[in-house]
PDB file of C-alpha atoms and ligand atoms in Angstrom:
ATOM      1  CA  MET A1343     -16.649  11.156   1.761  1.00  0.00           C
ATOM      2  CA  ILE A1344     -16.940  14.706   0.398  1.00  0.00           C
ATOM      3  CA  SER A1345     -18.714  15.714  -2.803  1.00  0.00           C
ATOM      4  CA  LEU A1346     -16.469  16.722  -5.702  1.00  0.00           C
ATOM      5  CA  ALA A1347     -19.331  18.049  -7.843  1.00  0.00           C
ATOM      6  CA  GLY A1348     -18.229  21.236  -9.607  1.00  0.00           C
ATOM      7  CA  LYS A1349     -14.529  20.778  -8.741  1.00  0.00           C
ATOM      8  CA  ARG A1350     -12.141  21.092 -11.668  1.00  0.00           C
ATOM      9  CA  VAL A1351      -9.700  18.193 -12.163  1.00  0.00           C
ATOM     10  CA  LEU A1352      -6.656  18.336 -14.456  1.00  0.00           C
ATOM     11  CA  ILE A1353      -5.426  14.915 -15.567  1.00  0.00           C
ATOM     12  CA  THR A1354      -2.183  14.497 -17.498  1.00  0.00           C
ATOM     13  CA  GLY A1355      -1.992  11.439 -19.750  1.00  0.00           C
ATOM     14  CA  ALA A1356      -5.770  11.119 -20.160  1.00  0.00           C
ATOM     15  CA  THR A1357      -5.517   9.495 -23.598  1.00  0.00           C
ATOM     16  CA  SER A1358      -5.075   5.984 -22.231  1.00  0.00           C
ATOM     17  CA  GLY A1359      -5.027   3.628 -19.249  1.00  0.00           C
ATOM     18  CA  ILE A1360      -5.149   5.067 -15.746  1.00  0.00           C
ATOM     19  CA  GLY A1361      -5.557   8.692 -16.881  1.00  0.00           C
ATOM     20  CA  GLU A1362      -8.543   7.821 -19.052  1.00  0.00           C
ATOM     21  CA  ALA A1363     -10.120   5.777 -16.236  1.00  0.00           C
ATOM     22  CA  CYS A1364      -9.632   8.755 -13.885  1.00  0.00           C
ATOM     23  CA  ALA A1365     -11.352  11.028 -16.403  1.00  0.00           C
ATOM     24  CA  ARG A1366     -14.373   8.709 -16.465  1.00  0.00           C
ATOM     25  CA  ALA A1367     -14.433   8.323 -12.665  1.00  0.00           C
ATOM     26  CA  PHE A1368     -14.190  12.062 -11.907  1.00  0.00           C
ATOM     27  CA  ALA A1369     -16.782  12.859 -14.608  1.00  0.00           C
ATOM     28  CA  GLU A1370     -19.179  10.424 -12.895  1.00  0.00           C
ATOM     29  CA  LEU A1371     -18.743  12.504  -9.725  1.00  0.00           C
ATOM     30  CA  GLY A1372     -19.735  15.683 -11.582  1.00  0.00           C
ATOM     31  CA  CYS A1373     -16.256  17.220 -11.824  1.00  0.00           C
ATOM     32  CA  GLY A1374     -15.200  19.598 -14.582  1.00  0.00           C
ATOM     33  CA  LEU A1375     -12.247  18.139 -16.453  1.00  0.00           C
ATOM     34  CA  VAL A1376      -9.120  19.424 -18.125  1.00  0.00           C
ATOM     35  CA  LEU A1377      -7.816  16.451 -20.094  1.00  0.00           C
ATOM     36  CA  THR A1378      -4.321  16.440 -21.518  1.00  0.00           C
ATOM     37  CA  GLY A1379      -2.006  14.217 -23.535  1.00  0.00           C
ATOM     38  CA  ARG A1380      -0.173  14.230 -26.840  1.00  0.00           C
ATOM     39  CA  ARG A1381      -2.760  12.342 -28.928  1.00  0.00           C
ATOM     40  CA  ASP A1382      -5.405  14.841 -29.990  1.00  0.00           C
ATOM     41  CA  ASP A1383      -7.715  12.255 -31.630  1.00  0.00           C
ATOM     42  CA  ARG A1384      -7.898  10.220 -28.407  1.00  0.00           C
ATOM     43  CA  LEU A1385      -8.559  13.294 -26.272  1.00  0.00           C
ATOM     44  CA  LYS A1386     -11.337  14.463 -28.582  1.00  0.00           C
ATOM     45  CA  ALA A1387     -12.967  11.006 -28.630  1.00  0.00           C
ATOM     46  CA  LEU A1388     -12.843  10.772 -24.820  1.00  0.00           C
ATOM     47  CA  ALA A1389     -14.229  14.288 -24.391  1.00  0.00           C
ATOM     48  CA  ALA A1390     -17.065  13.559 -26.834  1.00  0.00           C
ATOM     49  CA  SER A1391     -17.994  10.332 -25.043  1.00  0.00           C
ATOM     50  CA  LEU A1392     -17.904  11.994 -21.603  1.00  0.00           C
ATOM     51  CA  SER A1393     -19.837  15.049 -22.633  1.00  0.00           C
ATOM     52  CA  ASN A1394     -22.592  12.831 -24.111  1.00  0.00           C
ATOM     53  CA  SER A1395     -22.803  10.626 -21.038  1.00  0.00           C
ATOM     54  CA  THR A1396     -22.273  13.145 -18.212  1.00  0.00           C
ATOM     55  CA  GLY A1397     -22.611  16.706 -19.525  1.00  0.00           C
ATOM     56  CA  VAL A1398     -19.705  17.953 -17.355  1.00  0.00           C
ATOM     57  CA  GLU A1399     -17.520  20.934 -18.357  1.00  0.00           C
ATOM     58  CA  LEU A1400     -14.615  19.622 -20.468  1.00  0.00           C
ATOM     59  CA  THR A1401     -11.465  21.126 -21.880  1.00  0.00           C
ATOM     60  CA  THR A1402      -8.801  19.248 -23.811  1.00  0.00           C
ATOM     61  CA  ILE A1403      -5.251  20.532 -24.170  1.00  0.00           C
ATOM     62  CA  VAL A1404      -2.727  18.758 -26.371  1.00  0.00           C
ATOM     63  CA  PHE A1405       0.891  19.071 -25.307  1.00  0.00           C
ATOM     64  CA  ASP A1406       3.945  17.103 -24.262  1.00  0.00           C
ATOM     65  CA  VAL A1407       4.694  17.335 -20.517  1.00  0.00           C
ATOM     66  CA  ARG A1408       8.400  17.630 -21.436  1.00  0.00           C
ATOM     67  CA  ASP A1409       7.730  20.949 -23.211  1.00  0.00           C
ATOM     68  CA  LEU A1410       8.346  23.596 -20.544  1.00  0.00           C
ATOM     69  CA  GLU A1411       7.782  26.561 -22.861  1.00  0.00           C
ATOM     70  CA  GLY A1412       4.512  25.015 -24.088  1.00  0.00           C
ATOM     71  CA  ILE A1413       3.311  24.510 -20.512  1.00  0.00           C
ATOM     72  CA  ARG A1414       4.242  28.082 -19.582  1.00  0.00           C
ATOM     73  CA  ALA A1415       2.289  29.442 -22.570  1.00  0.00           C
ATOM     74  CA  ILE A1416      -1.004  27.764 -21.576  1.00  0.00           C
ATOM     75  CA  PRO A1417      -3.483  30.017 -19.692  1.00  0.00           C
ATOM     76  CA  TRP A1418      -4.315  27.451 -16.978  1.00  0.00           C
ATOM     77  CA  PRO A1419      -7.735  27.776 -15.350  1.00  0.00           C
ATOM     78  CA  ALA A1420      -8.090  27.360 -11.559  1.00  0.00           C
ATOM     79  CA  ILE A1421      -7.549  23.689 -10.792  1.00  0.00           C
ATOM     80  CA  ASP A1422      -8.826  21.935  -7.644  1.00  0.00           C
ATOM     81  CA  ILE A1423      -7.216  18.536  -8.225  1.00  0.00           C
ATOM     82  CA  LEU A1424      -4.084  17.875 -10.282  1.00  0.00           C
ATOM     83  CA  VAL A1425      -3.529  14.225 -11.212  1.00  0.00           C
ATOM     84  CA  ASN A1426       0.092  13.935 -12.346  1.00  0.00           C
ATOM     85  CA  ASN A1427      -0.347  10.703 -14.273  1.00  0.00           C
ATOM     86  CA  ALA A1428       1.479  11.086 -17.611  1.00  0.00           C
ATOM     87  CA  GLY A1429       4.486   8.826 -17.692  1.00  0.00           C
ATOM     88  CA  LEU A1430       6.155   5.846 -19.257  1.00  0.00           C
ATOM     89  CA  GLY A1431       8.738   3.118 -18.981  1.00  0.00           C
ATOM     90  CA  ILE A1432      10.705   2.159 -22.077  1.00  0.00           C
ATOM     91  CA  GLY A1433      12.951  -0.876 -22.323  1.00  0.00           C
ATOM     92  CA  LEU A1434      14.216  -3.322 -19.730  1.00  0.00           C
ATOM     93  CA  ASP A1435      17.844  -3.260 -20.829  1.00  0.00           C
ATOM     94  CA  PRO A1436      20.673  -3.536 -18.302  1.00  0.00           C
ATOM     95  CA  LEU A1437      22.189  -0.174 -17.480  1.00  0.00           C
ATOM     96  CA  GLN A1438      25.447  -1.003 -19.299  1.00  0.00           C
ATOM     97  CA  SER A1439      23.626  -1.326 -22.617  1.00  0.00           C
ATOM     98  CA  GLY A1440      20.738   1.065 -21.978  1.00  0.00           C
ATOM     99  CA  ASN A1441      19.454   3.469 -24.596  1.00  0.00           C
ATOM    100  CA  ILE A1442      20.266   7.007 -23.517  1.00  0.00           C
ATOM    101  CA  GLU A1443      17.494   8.623 -25.576  1.00  0.00           C
ATOM    102  CA  GLU A1444      15.000   6.350 -23.795  1.00  0.00           C
ATOM    103  CA  TRP A1445      16.469   7.275 -20.408  1.00  0.00           C
ATOM    104  CA  ASP A1446      15.991  10.926 -21.288  1.00  0.00           C
ATOM    105  CA  ALA A1447      12.388  10.316 -22.365  1.00  0.00           C
ATOM    106  CA  MET A1448      11.562   8.651 -19.016  1.00  0.00           C
ATOM    107  CA  ILE A1449      13.369  11.188 -16.853  1.00  0.00           C
ATOM    108  CA  ASP A1450      11.964  14.120 -18.816  1.00  0.00           C
ATOM    109  CA  ALA A1451       8.337  12.934 -18.716  1.00  0.00           C
ATOM    110  CA  ASN A1452       8.126  11.140 -15.351  1.00  0.00           C
ATOM    111  CA  VAL A1453      10.192  13.561 -13.279  1.00  0.00           C
ATOM    112  CA  LYS A1454      10.649  16.869 -15.088  1.00  0.00           C
ATOM    113  CA  GLY A1455       7.163  16.806 -16.671  1.00  0.00           C
ATOM    114  CA  LEU A1456       5.591  16.199 -13.262  1.00  0.00           C
ATOM    115  CA  LEU A1457       7.617  19.078 -11.850  1.00  0.00           C
ATOM    116  CA  TYR A1458       6.749  21.456 -14.704  1.00  0.00           C
ATOM    117  CA  MET A1459       3.033  20.721 -14.335  1.00  0.00           C
ATOM    118  CA  THR A1460       3.108  21.060 -10.579  1.00  0.00           C
ATOM    119  CA  ARG A1461       5.008  24.348 -10.806  1.00  0.00           C
ATOM    120  CA  ALA A1462       2.396  25.678 -13.263  1.00  0.00           C
ATOM    121  CA  ILE A1463      -0.657  24.714 -11.180  1.00  0.00           C
ATOM    122  CA  LEU A1464       0.471  24.928  -7.540  1.00  0.00           C
ATOM    123  CA  PRO A1465       0.754  28.741  -7.134  1.00  0.00           C
ATOM    124  CA  GLY A1466      -2.990  29.108  -7.848  1.00  0.00           C
ATOM    125  CA  MET A1467      -3.773  26.428  -5.271  1.00  0.00           C
ATOM    126  CA  VAL A1468      -1.558  28.152  -2.702  1.00  0.00           C
ATOM    127  CA  GLU A1469      -3.264  31.488  -3.396  1.00  0.00           C
ATOM    128  CA  ARG A1470      -6.705  29.900  -2.938  1.00  0.00           C
ATOM    129  CA  LYS A1471      -5.452  27.881   0.071  1.00  0.00           C
ATOM    130  CA  SER A1472      -6.996  24.756  -1.328  1.00  0.00           C
ATOM    131  CA  GLY A1473      -6.176  21.987  -3.736  1.00  0.00           C
ATOM    132  CA  HIS A1474      -4.953  18.441  -4.052  1.00  0.00           C
ATOM    133  CA  VAL A1475      -1.989  17.082  -5.995  1.00  0.00           C
ATOM    134  CA  ILE A1476      -2.147  13.338  -6.684  1.00  0.00           C
ATOM    135  CA  ASN A1477       0.993  11.818  -8.173  1.00  0.00           C
ATOM    136  CA  LEU A1478       1.210   8.464  -9.942  1.00  0.00           C
ATOM    137  CA  GLY A1479       4.154   6.733  -8.359  1.00  0.00           C
ATOM    138  CA  SER A1480       4.654   2.981  -8.668  1.00  0.00           C
ATOM    139  CA  ALA A1481       5.773  -0.136  -6.860  1.00  0.00           C
ATOM    140  CA  ALA A1482       8.916   0.704  -8.869  1.00  0.00           C
ATOM    141  CA  GLY A1483       9.282   3.738  -6.603  1.00  0.00           C
ATOM    142  CA  HIS A1484       9.726   1.419  -3.623  1.00  0.00           C
ATOM    143  CA  TRP A1485      11.610  -1.549  -5.056  1.00  0.00           C
ATOM    144  CA  VAL A1486      14.116  -1.975  -7.896  1.00  0.00           C
ATOM    145  CA  TYR A1487      14.182  -4.911 -10.334  1.00  0.00           C
ATOM    146  CA  PRO A1488      16.609  -6.106 -13.050  1.00  0.00           C
ATOM    147  CA  GLY A1489      16.389  -3.844 -16.090  1.00  0.00           C
ATOM    148  CA  GLY A1490      14.121  -1.413 -14.222  1.00  0.00           C
ATOM    149  CA  ASN A1491      17.075   0.921 -13.509  1.00  0.00           C
ATOM    150  CA  VAL A1492      16.051   4.324 -14.908  1.00  0.00           C
ATOM    151  CA  TYR A1493      12.272   3.781 -14.715  1.00  0.00           C
ATOM    152  CA  CYS A1494      12.646   2.770 -11.049  1.00  0.00           C
ATOM    153  CA  ALA A1495      14.837   5.816 -10.438  1.00  0.00           C
ATOM    154  CA  THR A1496      12.162   8.112 -11.886  1.00  0.00           C
ATOM    155  CA  LYS A1497       9.484   6.596  -9.651  1.00  0.00           C
ATOM    156  CA  HIS A1498      11.771   6.819  -6.598  1.00  0.00           C
ATOM    157  CA  ALA A1499      12.075  10.489  -7.556  1.00  0.00           C
ATOM    158  CA  VAL A1500       8.274  10.809  -7.681  1.00  0.00           C
ATOM    159  CA  LYS A1501       8.124   9.361  -4.152  1.00  0.00           C
ATOM    160  CA  ALA A1502      10.716  11.881  -2.945  1.00  0.00           C
ATOM    161  CA  LEU A1503       8.924  14.771  -4.665  1.00  0.00           C
ATOM    162  CA  THR A1504       5.560  13.773  -3.184  1.00  0.00           C
ATOM    163  CA  GLU A1505       7.095  13.824   0.301  1.00  0.00           C
ATOM    164  CA  ALA A1506       8.898  17.094  -0.447  1.00  0.00           C
ATOM    165  CA  MET A1507       5.685  18.743  -1.643  1.00  0.00           C
ATOM    166  CA  ARG A1508       3.930  17.811   1.584  1.00  0.00           C
ATOM    167  CA  LEU A1509       6.751  19.380   3.593  1.00  0.00           C
ATOM    168  CA  ASP A1510       6.867  22.553   1.513  1.00  0.00           C
ATOM    169  CA  LEU A1511       3.074  22.962   1.527  1.00  0.00           C
ATOM    170  CA  VAL A1512       2.363  22.352   5.201  1.00  0.00           C
ATOM    171  CA  GLY A1513       0.111  25.156   6.473  1.00  0.00           C
ATOM    172  CA  THR A1514      -1.333  25.949   3.047  1.00  0.00           C
ATOM    173  CA  GLY A1515      -4.280  23.546   3.276  1.00  0.00           C
ATOM    174  CA  ILE A1516      -3.176  21.727   0.129  1.00  0.00           C
ATOM    175  CA  ARG A1517      -3.185  17.944   0.104  1.00  0.00           C
ATOM    176  CA  VAL A1518      -0.546  15.796  -1.583  1.00  0.00           C
ATOM    177  CA  SER A1519      -0.967  12.078  -2.201  1.00  0.00           C
ATOM    178  CA  SER A1520       0.679   9.397  -4.248  1.00  0.00           C
ATOM    179  CA  VAL A1521      -0.913   6.252  -5.613  1.00  0.00           C
ATOM    180  CA  ASP A1522       1.695   3.589  -6.278  1.00  0.00           C
ATOM    181  CA  PRO A1523       0.437   0.514  -8.133  1.00  0.00           C
ATOM    182  CA  GLY A1524       2.081  -2.743  -9.084  1.00  0.00           C
ATOM    183  CA  MET A1525       0.960  -4.484 -12.282  1.00  0.00           C
ATOM    184  CA  VAL A1526      -1.852  -2.701 -14.139  1.00  0.00           C
ATOM    185  CA  GLU A1527      -2.822  -3.845 -17.628  1.00  0.00           C
ATOM    186  CA  THR A1528      -2.880  -0.702 -19.780  1.00  0.00           C
ATOM    187  CA  GLU A1529      -0.772   0.380 -22.751  1.00  0.00           C
ATOM    188  CA  PHE A1530       2.173   0.671 -20.325  1.00  0.00           C
ATOM    189  CA  SER A1531       3.819  -2.621 -21.352  1.00  0.00           C
ATOM    190  CA  VAL A1532       3.202  -2.003 -25.073  1.00  0.00           C
ATOM    191  CA  VAL A1533       5.175   1.238 -24.677  1.00  0.00           C
ATOM    192  CA  ARG A1534       7.793  -0.525 -22.523  1.00  0.00           C
ATOM    193  CA  PHE A1535       8.340  -3.151 -25.261  1.00  0.00           C
ATOM    194  CA  ARG A1536       8.435  -0.497 -27.987  1.00  0.00           C
ATOM    195  CA  GLY A1537       5.115  -1.462 -29.576  1.00  0.00           C
ATOM    196  CA  ASP A1538       5.428  -5.268 -29.269  1.00  0.00           C
ATOM    197  CA  ALA A1539       1.832  -5.999 -28.164  1.00  0.00           C
ATOM    198  CA  GLU A1540       2.359  -9.759 -28.007  1.00  0.00           C
ATOM    199  CA  ARG A1541       5.266  -9.449 -25.591  1.00  0.00           C
ATOM    200  CA  ALA A1542       3.297  -6.893 -23.593  1.00  0.00           C
ATOM    201  CA  HIS A1543       0.339  -9.252 -23.304  1.00  0.00           C
ATOM    202  CA  LYS A1544       2.616 -12.008 -21.909  1.00  0.00           C
ATOM    203  CA  VAL A1545       3.430  -9.809 -18.888  1.00  0.00           C
ATOM    204  CA  TYR A1546      -0.107 -10.460 -17.570  1.00  0.00           C
ATOM    205  CA  GLU A1547      -0.492 -14.042 -18.825  1.00  0.00           C
ATOM    206  CA  GLY A1548      -2.041 -16.478 -16.334  1.00  0.00           C
ATOM    207  CA  MET A1549      -2.562 -13.847 -13.615  1.00  0.00           C
ATOM    208  CA  THR A1550      -5.181 -11.205 -12.886  1.00  0.00           C
ATOM    209  CA  PRO A1551      -3.599  -7.729 -13.023  1.00  0.00           C
ATOM    210  CA  LEU A1552      -5.107  -4.536 -11.677  1.00  0.00           C
ATOM    211  CA  THR A1553      -7.236  -2.604 -14.140  1.00  0.00           C
ATOM    212  CA  ALA A1554      -6.942   1.110 -14.790  1.00  0.00           C
ATOM    213  CA  GLU A1555     -10.338   1.433 -13.067  1.00  0.00           C
ATOM    214  CA  ASP A1556      -8.948  -0.162  -9.879  1.00  0.00           C
ATOM    215  CA  VAL A1557      -6.281   2.541  -9.741  1.00  0.00           C
ATOM    216  CA  ALA A1558      -8.771   5.309 -10.547  1.00  0.00           C
ATOM    217  CA  ASP A1559     -10.831   4.027  -7.591  1.00  0.00           C
ATOM    218  CA  ALA A1560      -7.874   4.559  -5.255  1.00  0.00           C
ATOM    219  CA  ILE A1561      -7.280   8.029  -6.687  1.00  0.00           C
ATOM    220  CA  VAL A1562     -10.923   8.963  -6.171  1.00  0.00           C
ATOM    221  CA  PHE A1563     -10.691   7.561  -2.620  1.00  0.00           C
ATOM    222  CA  CYS A1564      -7.798   9.966  -1.870  1.00  0.00           C
ATOM    223  CA  ALA A1565      -9.699  12.899  -3.395  1.00  0.00           C
ATOM    224  CA  THR A1566     -12.972  12.291  -1.560  1.00  0.00           C
ATOM    225  CA  ARG A1567     -11.694  12.159   2.033  1.00  0.00           C
ATOM    226  CA  ARG A1568     -12.828  14.958   4.325  1.00  0.00           C
ATOM    227  CA  ALA A1569     -10.797  18.134   3.880  1.00  0.00           C
ATOM    228  CA  HIS A1570      -8.611  17.654   6.984  1.00  0.00           C
ATOM    229  CA  VAL A1571      -7.524  14.143   5.891  1.00  0.00           C
ATOM    230  CA  ASN A1572      -4.473  13.554   3.692  1.00  0.00           C
ATOM    231  CA  ILE A1573      -3.916  10.068   2.297  1.00  0.00           C
ATOM    232  CA  ASN A1574      -0.134  10.202   1.960  1.00  0.00           C
ATOM    233  CA  GLN A1575       0.485   7.084  -0.061  1.00  0.00           C
ATOM    234  CA  VAL A1576      -1.425   4.127  -1.438  1.00  0.00           C
ATOM    235  CA  ILE A1577       0.630   1.077  -2.441  1.00  0.00           C
ATOM    236  CA  MET A1578      -1.580  -1.380  -4.286  1.00  0.00           C
ATOM    237  CA  MET A1579      -0.995  -4.663  -6.114  1.00  0.00           C
ATOM    238  CA  PRO A1580      -3.126  -7.401  -7.603  1.00  0.00           C
ATOM    239  CA  VAL A1581      -3.732 -10.338  -5.249  1.00  0.00           C
ATOM    240  CA  ASP A1582      -1.660 -12.389  -7.718  1.00  0.00           C
ATOM    241  CA  GLN A1583       1.381 -10.142  -7.131  1.00  0.00           C
ATOM    242  CA  ALA A1584       3.247 -10.268  -3.817  1.00  0.00           C
ATOM    243  CA  GLY A1585       6.241  -8.219  -4.894  1.00  0.00           C
ATOM    244  CA  ILE A1586       7.935  -7.109  -8.080  1.00  0.00           C
ATOM    245  CA  GLY A1587       8.733 -10.389  -9.845  1.00  0.00           C
ATOM    246  CA  THR A1588       6.739 -12.502  -7.359  1.00  0.00           C
ATOM    247  CA  VAL A1589       3.633 -13.317  -9.342  1.00  0.00           C
ATOM    248  CA  ASN A1590       1.183 -16.199  -9.125  1.00  0.00           C
ATOM    249  CA  ARG A1591       0.563 -17.515 -12.647  1.00  0.00           C
ATOM    250  CA  ARG A1592      -2.044 -20.176 -13.303  1.00  0.00           C
ATOM    251  CA  LYS A1593      -0.935 -22.661 -15.951  1.00  0.00           C
TER     252      LYS A1593
HETATM  253  P1  NDP B2035      -0.495   4.158 -20.594  1.00  0.00           P
HETATM  254  O1  NDP B2035       0.656   3.964 -21.519  1.00  0.00           O
HETATM  255  O2  NDP B2035      -1.765   3.457 -20.885  1.00  0.00           O
HETATM  256  O3  NDP B2035      -0.794   5.720 -20.424  1.00  0.00           O
HETATM  257  C1  NDP B2035       0.247   6.663 -20.309  1.00  0.00           C
HETATM  258  C2  NDP B2035      -0.316   8.061 -20.513  1.00  0.00           C
HETATM  259  O4  NDP B2035       0.751   8.995 -20.341  1.00  0.00           O
HETATM  260  C3  NDP B2035      -0.875   8.242 -21.913  1.00  0.00           C
HETATM  261  O5  NDP B2035      -2.092   8.943 -21.828  1.00  0.00           O
HETATM  262  C4  NDP B2035       0.184   9.084 -22.611  1.00  0.00           C
HETATM  263  O6  NDP B2035      -0.464   9.955 -23.520  1.00  0.00           O
HETATM  264  C5  NDP B2035       0.764   9.892 -21.436  1.00  0.00           C
HETATM  265  N1  NDP B2035       2.114  10.353 -21.712  1.00  0.00           N
HETATM  266  C6  NDP B2035       3.252   9.618 -21.812  1.00  0.00           C
HETATM  267  N2  NDP B2035       4.291  10.406 -22.120  1.00  0.00           N
HETATM  268  C7  NDP B2035       3.797  11.670 -22.217  1.00  0.00           C
HETATM  269  C8  NDP B2035       4.379  12.921 -22.505  1.00  0.00           C
HETATM  270  N3  NDP B2035       5.686  13.053 -22.762  1.00  0.00           N
HETATM  271  N4  NDP B2035       3.587  14.030 -22.531  1.00  0.00           N
HETATM  272  C9  NDP B2035       2.260  13.908 -22.281  1.00  0.00           C
HETATM  273  N5  NDP B2035       1.657  12.753 -21.981  1.00  0.00           N
HETATM  274  C10 NDP B2035       2.421  11.634 -21.959  1.00  0.00           C
HETATM  275  O7  NDP B2035       0.049   3.721 -19.154  1.00  0.00           O
HETATM  276  P2  NDP B2035      -0.614   3.787 -17.683  1.00  0.00           P
HETATM  277  O8  NDP B2035      -1.975   4.322 -17.738  1.00  0.00           O
HETATM  278  O9  NDP B2035      -0.378   2.471 -17.081  1.00  0.00           O
HETATM  279  O10 NDP B2035       0.393   4.825 -16.998  1.00  0.00           O
HETATM  280  C11 NDP B2035      -0.032   5.978 -16.299  1.00  0.00           C
HETATM  281  C12 NDP B2035       0.915   6.234 -15.138  1.00  0.00           C
HETATM  282  O11 NDP B2035       0.851   5.144 -14.222  1.00  0.00           O
HETATM  283  C13 NDP B2035       2.392   6.356 -15.540  1.00  0.00           C
HETATM  284  O12 NDP B2035       2.974   7.395 -14.791  1.00  0.00           O
HETATM  285  C14 NDP B2035       2.987   5.004 -15.133  1.00  0.00           C
HETATM  286  O13 NDP B2035       4.345   5.089 -14.862  1.00  0.00           O
HETATM  287  C15 NDP B2035       2.165   4.720 -13.895  1.00  0.00           C
HETATM  288  N6  NDP B2035       2.120   3.320 -13.476  1.00  0.00           N
HETATM  289  C16 NDP B2035       1.671   2.334 -14.338  1.00  0.00           C
HETATM  290  C17 NDP B2035       1.652   1.018 -13.914  1.00  0.00           C
HETATM  291  C18 NDP B2035       1.265  -0.111 -14.817  1.00  0.00           C
HETATM  292  O14 NDP B2035       1.582  -1.278 -14.512  1.00  0.00           O
HETATM  293  N7  NDP B2035       0.550   0.141 -15.902  1.00  0.00           N
HETATM  294  C19 NDP B2035       2.051   0.655 -12.545  1.00  0.00           C
HETATM  295  C20 NDP B2035       2.505   1.768 -11.746  1.00  0.00           C
HETATM  296  C21 NDP B2035       2.505   3.032 -12.201  1.00  0.00           C
HETATM  297  P3  NDP B2035       0.055  10.348 -24.975  1.00  0.00           P
HETATM  298  O15 NDP B2035       0.845   9.186 -25.500  1.00  0.00           O
HETATM  299  O16 NDP B2035      -1.197  10.651 -25.741  1.00  0.00           O
HETATM  300  O17 NDP B2035       0.869  11.561 -24.737  1.00  0.00           O
HETATM  301  C1  8X3 B2036       4.876  -0.064 -13.544  1.00  0.00           C
HETATM  302  C2  8X3 B2036       4.885  -1.305 -12.701  1.00  0.00           C
HETATM  303  O1  8X3 B2036       6.305  -3.240 -11.849  1.00  0.00           O
HETATM  304  O2  8X3 B2036       6.401  -2.746 -14.240  1.00  0.00           O
HETATM  305  O3  8X3 B2036       5.164   1.050 -12.764  1.00  0.00           O
HETATM  306  O4  8X3 B2036       7.492  -1.301 -12.653  1.00  0.00           O
HETATM  307  S1  8X3 B2036       6.347  -2.172 -12.871  1.00  0.00           S
END
């Protein structure tokens, strides 16, 4: 395990769930943080709580990962670890009746947003011959399920892009990993069911899902291996989940 003290970590989607848990975990390790998301109030509250408890260097930047011009206009500091976490699934409608605006939102954030961010940060890493890109994939990037259509396609794209990055970056010293969880109880399902918290809660009823902290643990594991080690991919599920749709529920 290497020390990450003083490294600067950029986390997209730090206002909630896995991104927020990563912010707390990397702050505990003494990392400087660049926290991003669209909800300014959440970012400010997280930054205030972390700066009180850890005293690490913190910057918050509010923007939408779909906004290419906005991303280009930001004077990015040197980043050691980029956690491409921002993303969403909306709806579980069959393809034939799917909502095209929602498809666009998923493709634009999960695929194009990840690409825009990576394109903004990677040249600095290449110049410094060091860095680590950690992408949030999903079990949905390995298996497809009814109604998962476009969300699954975006996460299959993340898997392909993670592999492509490793190929394009070989020889630069930069590491590329993906962490691909199954069911994690965050705001993900509330977003998926368009704000219906009750329906979202039912997704995890009677079973023990992963927590955002469990996923942050895996991300920190990837980031703290010795410099010559690349963890390519972590696929993780709760013990109560054996596959997408194969879930042990206690009555
Ligand atoms: P949450 O809904 O709790 O968090 C999603 C984060 O992404 C929020 O901080 C949100 O911030 C940000 N985000 C979404 N869209 C945009 C956008 N257009 N621009 C900027 N930020 C955006 O869900 P999770 O923490 O669960 O999700 C994090 C990642 O993990 C996603 O990529 C998701 O696909 C993946 N994942 C989740 C699983 C799960 O079961 N929960 C399983 C496998 C993978 P804001 O709204 O403030 O912009
Ligand atoms: C989120 C997990 O199984 O709902 O990526 O697609 S799943």
